[in-house]
Amino acid sequence: MNLLHWIGQLEGDAYRSLRLFAPEGLVCATMLLLLLSRMLLPSRRRLPYWLAFVGVFAALAAAVMQWPFFALLPQLPHTAVGGFTGLLRFDTLGLFFRILFFGFSAVFILFLGMTRLPPDEDVGEFLVLYLASILGLCVMASADHLLMVLLGMEMAGVPSYILAGFIKSRRASGEAAVKFALFGAASAGVMLYGMTLLAGSLGSLHLPTMGMRLAAWTDPSAFAARAPVLVLGLLMLLVGLAFKLSAVPFHFWVPDVFEGSAAEVGAYLSTVSKAGALILLIRVASGLLGADATIPRLPDPAQFAAAASRFDMPADSRPVIREGVIQAGAAADRNGDPNVRPVAFARQDSTAEHSTAEHSTSELGSPAQLVSRFLAAVIAVLAAVSCTFGNLAAYGQRNFKRLLAYSTIAHAGYMLMPVAAAVAMWRTQPELARWALAASALYVAIYLIMNLGAFATTAFLRDAFQSETIDDFAGWIRVSPSLTVAVAVIMFSLIGLPPLAGFVAKFAAFASLTYSGLWALLVIGAVNTAISLFYYLRVVKVMVLDAPSEAVAAMPPMGKGAVTFLAVLAASLLVLGVLWQPLFTWAKAAAGAL
Amino acid sequence: MELPLAHASQIPLIAYLLVGSVLFVTGITCMIAKRNLIGILIGIELILNAGTVNLVAMSSPFVAGSGLPALDGQVFALFVILLAAAEAAAALAIALTYYGGYATIDVDHGDRLNG
């Protein structure tokens, strides 16, 4: 193998990958500009908000403009484009989540501009940390290699530890940050160790390659010998993901961190941060279970050529995941053992291997089926426990942020339900599995709006009252009726009452459970929805029915900005509750290519 | 390609993995037993190092029975070292804020938020 040939290939690959990575590049540039603006124009207090908003909006536009290209990919034999020699995987589902992250960020920065936190002189730093974290989430959304899984987790995690402790004057803030950082670092360490076990037993760090090795284990006794290590590795990997998702039993940090840190930070941690963990879980599962186990579709050369020319892609070179190129020489050099030689990355090869694997199934099923069942069971248990615990613990809470913290734990459970269904159906009914993934993507999209609204309410009320205790909001409707109505809509949507968007999200998630036959999970989800009714409604009841205290009665009405912001969020929940079809169609298109 | 030292080492992979697992268990114990923030951080570093030892041994061409492609683990290990440094920097900065509020870095004193 010729070195120059390699370098040439790497160069082309890097150039192509950077084109697809352009939105993240724009976020990086924005971070640099923010730091420079702090240095050069320190007196311009509002400048960082504008810089960050424009940067994130440009990233959003760049990501949306990639959609037509990705929408064409499913017509090819390959449904994804490998980026950076196979470290990242660019496909429609990843793009869906990246668009969500950038769109959320644009709204989030507007919201930050309206609250009294962060203090004006620190806005630049706050935004830089926030954007760094978003960058990590984007890496998570396209990770296709264990190195990227870990890097993405840490790139998103480390800045958020600092964000949690951002208000240096508050003692509780420091405590929250300490708890968050220690739990986070420990779970990342456990996850790394689990990754090494998985990688060692499957002989690769590249997720699809690992999946193919797994599918190629046709000898049941060899599988039985490695199964304990595999199971241990998977469980340890799930520790890190469950921590980020704040699923029970790795949820201890959630209430403390949300109570101790600012509501703005909670608004970030409970929404996109979780969405990142969810897409990463989907990535890991799809890699291990064989992302390519789909029916090949016929390409349309003319359309692809048109799309490819826009992205400087040679139309005749089909986008393939390129790790094989890098590893082939190294492994073949090391030992001539044909078993170690990396598998080629074409769809045809993988299907051939899958079919041989299915033929030689023992009475237990093929290794990939066993792993699929095991993963589905673990995720289902996590979902059921998170849901139940979150909803029960939310009852006695007096602090609004703590209540929302338990509510986000419960929602992590609902979010995991369609993923469990998808993993269970992955090998048997790929089309329905993709439907379930679309349901979870829909859930995430709607959940981002709902929870941003809930935490924005906390932030606005904190600025008005200097209090976050629910009982202090008594009679708020007499001061600011429009704001109270908006809050009520957001709370109803969090419960999942029709005709609001929360109902659609929950309905899709539960429907995916009926497809996969996870009836127990469905019952648990339904019972939990009924339980959650009471504590969400209590907030509304206190605000609407209770008599206002003197302090509340003497309060001036809320600022127009806050009311408009919440009203727009509530209105979008109403609209999505009725016109959910376009969003779901988009989510289905995104999940269809996996 | 003939590596000059390819057969020099007779230490099997399992020996390296044992060192890694001892490091891992030590790290977990350290994290649970220590009440001092710095002590807990040391425990976390030990856990990360356990992963690093595993990775490097698994992809070393000089270790008998290694399964990963050469250099994959080594590059991964470099990234882990980098991450550990970044994490330690952030955690130490946070420890300083915590000390500012409580005048101690004993984590048991941080009980204002009861969870």
Coordinates of C-alpha atoms in Angstrom, one line a residue, chain A residues 145-147 150-151 154 158 161-162 165 168 171-172 174-179 181-182 184-186 188-190 192-193 195-197 199-200 203-205 236 252 256-257 259-260 323 327 330 333-334 340 402, chain B residues 1 17 20-21 24 28 31 37 40-41 44 47-48 50-52 54-55 58-59 61 66-70 72-73 75-76 79-80 83 86-87 90-91 94-95 97-98 101-102 107 110-115:
Chain A
H145 CA -16.7 5.0 16.8
L146 CA -16.2 4.4 20.5
L147 CA -13.6 7.2 20.6
L150 CA -16.4 9.1 24.7
L151 CA -15.2 12.4 23.2
E154 CA -17.0 14.5 27.6
V158 CA -17.2 19.1 31.1
Y161 CA -20.2 20.9 35.0
I162 CA -18.9 24.4 34.9
G165 CA -21.5 26.1 39.2
K168 CA -20.2 31.7 42.2
R171 CA -23.1 28.2 48.0
A172 CA -25.6 25.7 46.6
G174 CA -20.8 25.1 44.1
E175 CA -22.3 22.1 45.8
A176 CA -24.4 21.3 42.7
A177 CA -21.4 21.6 40.4
V178 CA -19.2 19.3 42.7
K179 CA -21.9 16.6 42.7
A181 CA -18.7 16.8 38.1
L182 CA -17.9 13.9 40.4
G184 CA -20.2 12.7 35.6
A185 CA -16.5 12.0 35.7
A186 CA -17.0 8.7 37.5
A188 CA -17.4 8.5 32.1
G189 CA -14.6 6.4 33.6
V190 CA -16.9 3.4 34.1
L192 CA -14.6 4.0 29.2
Y193 CA -13.7 0.7 31.0
M195 CA -15.9 0.3 26.1
T196 CA -12.5 -1.3 26.4
L197 CA -14.1 -4.6 27.4
A199 CA -13.8 -3.4 22.0
G200 CA -11.5 -6.2 23.2
G203 CA -11.8 -6.7 18.1
S204 CA -12.7 -3.2 16.9
L205 CA -13.6 0.3 18.1
M236 CA -20.9 -0.4 31.9
F252 CA -28.9 11.1 42.1
D256 CA -29.6 18.5 43.5
V257 CA -28.0 20.0 40.3
E259 CA -32.0 23.0 42.5
G260 CA -28.5 24.3 43.1
E323 CA -12.5 2.8 8.2
Q327 CA -7.3 -0.6 9.0
A330 CA -2.4 -2.4 9.4
D333 CA 0.5 -6.5 8.0
R334 CA 0.4 -7.6 11.5
V340 CA -8.6 -10.7 11.6
R402 CA -36.8 20.2 42.1
Chain B
M1 CA 6.5 -5.9 7.8
L17 CA -6.0 -6.9 31.7
G20 CA -6.3 -2.9 34.5
S21 CA -9.0 -4.5 36.5
F24 CA -10.4 -0.1 38.2
I28 CA -13.9 2.6 42.5
M31 CA -14.1 7.0 45.1
L37 CA -12.8 15.9 46.9
I40 CA -12.3 11.2 44.8
L41 CA -10.7 12.8 41.8
I44 CA -11.6 8.8 39.0
I47 CA -10.5 4.4 36.7
L48 CA -9.5 6.2 33.5
A50 CA -7.5 1.3 34.0
G51 CA -9.3 1.9 30.7
T52 CA -6.1 3.2 29.1
N54 CA -6.6 -2.1 28.7
L55 CA -6.7 -0.2 25.4
M58 CA -5.3 -4.8 23.5
S59 CA -3.9 -3.1 20.4
P61 CA 1.5 -5.7 18.4
S66 CA -4.2 -8.7 21.5
G67 CA -7.4 -8.1 19.5
L68 CA -7.6 -4.5 18.4
P69 CA -5.9 -3.1 15.2
A70 CA -2.5 -1.6 16.0
D72 CA -6.3 2.3 17.6
G73 CA -5.9 1.8 21.3
V75 CA -4.5 6.9 19.9
F76 CA -7.6 6.3 22.0
F79 CA -7.3 11.1 23.9
V80 CA -8.2 9.7 27.3
L83 CA -9.8 14.2 28.6
A86 CA -9.5 18.6 30.9
E87 CA -11.8 16.9 33.5
A90 CA -12.7 21.6 35.5
A91 CA -13.2 19.6 38.6
I94 CA -15.2 23.6 40.8
A95 CA -13.5 22.4 44.0
T97 CA -15.7 27.4 44.2
Y98 CA -16.9 24.8 46.6
G101 CA -18.6 28.5 50.0
Y102 CA -17.9 25.9 52.7
V107 CA -17.9 16.4 50.3
G110 CA -22.2 19.6 51.0
D111 CA -25.6 18.7 52.3
R112 CA -27.6 21.9 51.6
L113 CA -29.3 20.2 48.7
N114 CA -30.8 17.0 50.1
G115 CA -31.1 14.4 47.4

